[in-house]
Amino acid sequence: MKQVKIALLGLGNVGSGVWKILNFNKSEIFKHCGFEIEIKKILVNDINKKRYLDIPDGILTNNFCDILNDDSIEIVIEVMGGAYPALDYMIEAMKKKKHIVTANKLCIALHGDRLFETALKEKVFLYYEASVGGGIPIIKQINESLTANKIEKIVGIVNGTTNYILSNMTESNMSFDKALCLAKENGFAEFDPTDDIEGFDAAYKLSIMSSLSFEAPVHPNNILREGISNIRIKDINYAKKFGYVIKLLAIGTLKNNSIEVRVHPAFVPKNHPFASVKDSFNAVYLKGNAVGDLTIYGKGAGDLPTGSAIVSDLLSILRNNLNYCGINQARNLNNKYDILPSDEIESEYYIRLNVKDKPGIIGDIGTLLGENNISISLVTQDIQTKHQVDLIFLTQKCKEKSIKNFKEKINNYKNLNKLENIIRIENLNN
Amino acid sequence: MKQVKIALLGLGNVGSGVWKILNFNKSEIFKHCGFEIEIKKILVNDINKKRYLDIPDGILTNNFCDILNDDSIEIVIEVMGGAYPALDYMIEAMKKKKHIVTANKLCIALHGDRLFETALKEKVFLYYEASVGGGIPIIKQINESLTANKIEKIVGIVNGTTNYILSNMTESNMSFDKALCLAKENGFAEFDPTDDIEGFDAAYKLSIMSSLSFEAPVHPNNILREGISNIRIKDINYAKKFGYVIKLLAIGTLKNNSIEVRVHPAFVPKNHPFASVKDSFNAVYLKGNAVGDLTIYGKGAGDLPTGSAIVSDLLSILRNNLNYCGINQARNLNNKYDILPSDEIESEYYIRLNVKDKPGIIGDIGTLLGENNISISLVTQDIQTKHQVDLIFLTQKCKEKSIKNFKEKINNYKNLNKLENIIRIENLNN
């Protein structure tokens, strides 16, 4: 019987999931890879912390060198998260010829070049299925199942925290602040939720998927990014009124010789399958020039779903008998596409303004929109108090630049109380 | 530059798709596998038939031996369909050490044992992604991405023809016969549509998915199978009235130590994602004990989607440098599960009867249902003419056996005009 020794870096939520799966599904796993897998070491901060897993003595360590210098350990599973020291640990481990499986979207998105260069040089596997979409096998799908295709479009709901918050706002008419509190209470949001609610996490994931799909470098900094912290219950309700729900979307599109990449909240038609992706579920839509439309959805987070992706990566290495063959983790970033400047990105928009209750205002604003090349598809008003009116404009497709210009101008308009929100409308009809 | 020569068996719809993809996406394909692929021969019935592809002279042949005896051909793509002679051709090719990629669900479902035995003995790859779900990478998902899981359930809409017919009946209020005609006209149904509309095709696909997922032999003959030819527009409309749409489902469930496998039309809740899988789209839901719920949907048929699956299989072989490694196509059928006898399968049911218009009939039938251990969850009547009434019963969960007994008894009931239809209700809440 073949045996392999591995180590985990980290034993939080995801690390515990990996531990559980390797123990509970032992026989399935053995049948699929022909190896008996021994977790020899687990790196943790505090060896003495109370844990709810039955881990034998001598496995936990707080010293990375116990893993790095143990030549019997052939595969390292990095589930500690964050850029440092995870990045250094992975690179050092690869230099010792250890294969890597990681769930670290931050490291792959921001430091992928260094990581893949090291893997290539050291001839070790570097797998990262769990970095995007939790249990959803999206990386393998792009990298292996759709190799016959030129991929033209990706649309994803890839952040569980924002989806949980937006689902609660939509279904329970909850304010953003209350929904965020609830997300924290239920373990769906971090103490500092910035990464999630401001769209950074989704941008890392879009960077990874776009780089792979379009085979060109897409740095997270080049992605147009807006979070959901400005979404109010009023926006949710107006969306409903017009037949939409609000979702945080990550969209990558190949257009001629440029790539359009953006992460932002958007109105999604309520009868579109993405509208029913609830709570911490994730969904990714891909359009390939041969396969056509392909959508996958499942649990985007959680110990066992994410652990499932990690262990399947581990088994991919074992099924190759730990023999490195570079082509299997192809990440060619050789295409010479430009990233479309954000000013050029086109969308339909929902614009909500609070204005004085006077005649002629719709006309004034309509004129201002027209002067900025923005055509209106719908306008409606909603009297709030004796002196205040909510005005909602839905626009036809226009450029981001036009909206920026309009924003500047409208803020000087004498009858405006407040420009409340501007949200893109994505009808997702490809 | 590495080169490989391949041959196609068949140049129908799917074969043409493969040809197009290999020609149109040449540069993508080369980047993904490092091989230049030459289609050296294509087996067809009639060399002189007019075709809409620009195929150079000398490639078409009507003699299989031209392919079999050409040692330079290393991979054979079988897209002729049907059991014979496809099965023999594949086996002979494997004996000549040629790798096989096939879309042939019939051969895999009915003769998989012989095929896999030969592949194992000859140490060649035998890939069959395209045999289920067209462009949807469901085989790779089960076989590689979910290896960390014990798979507990599969539910699929896997037959495009029946889904096209049912979609048209539902959306255009079309009769079954008219929808079938339309399907034939538009190339979604064969001249003899029996295989599709009677559920054989779906049963082959369920057999392939269940065998892989549960790692136990599931022969198509052991699958409870009902087609859609008995579905009337009345059933479609009653389904709507109760909040459902009718779909042909393929369901495999692992229950303790037995496997429940069935293909039949069913009421599906109209707000379930499966209800919006329209026309020739396919969807497959899987439940794994680690990943949880995972659903994938996309184009289940067509030249390019199916071709996409075939070419990705081809590239899997090339990315392994044509070096056979058995574990990559693991098809362990070692589990000792029984197939649950169909009498024991439990479902909720919709029962439509046409009866005389007399008092006491609901009572009589209710009693008869009760005597057969069938509890009613709803009953409604719909007066048709002066003397006839439609009675609809929705039942709670009961055994197939109870329904069979009820059917026998009700047919002797003096006030019955006709037992019109019995259709299962699947709420799909796992």
Coordinates of C-alpha atoms in Angstrom, one line a residue, chain A residues 231-239 242 244 246 267 347-353 380 390-396 403 419-425:
Chain A
I231 CA -26.9 49.7 -0.6
R232 CA -30.0 50.8 1.3
I233 CA -33.2 49.0 1.9
K234 CA -34.9 51.5 -0.4
D235 CA -32.7 50.4 -3.3
I236 CA -33.6 46.8 -2.5
N237 CA -37.3 47.6 -2.6
Y238 CA -37.1 49.7 -5.8
A239 CA -35.2 46.8 -7.4
F242 CA -38.9 46.9 -11.2
Y244 CA -34.9 42.8 -10.0
I246 CA -29.5 43.2 -6.0
F267 CA -29.8 44.7 -10.4
S347 CA -24.0 49.5 -18.4
E348 CA -27.6 50.3 -17.8
Y349 CA -28.1 52.2 -14.5
Y350 CA -30.5 52.8 -11.7
I351 CA -30.2 56.3 -10.3
R352 CA -32.0 57.4 -7.1
L353 CA -32.1 61.0 -6.2
T380 CA -40.7 57.5 -11.7
D390 CA -37.5 60.4 -4.5
L391 CA -36.8 60.3 -8.2
I392 CA -35.8 57.1 -9.9
F393 CA -34.3 57.0 -13.3
L394 CA -33.5 53.7 -15.2
T395 CA -31.2 54.4 -18.1
Q396 CA -30.3 52.7 -21.3
I403 CA -22.2 58.7 -15.4
L419 CA -27.8 61.9 -5.0
E420 CA -28.7 58.7 -3.1
N421 CA -27.4 55.9 -5.1
I422 CA -26.3 54.8 -8.6
I423 CA -26.4 51.0 -9.2
R424 CA -25.8 49.1 -12.5
I425 CA -28.5 47.0 -14.1

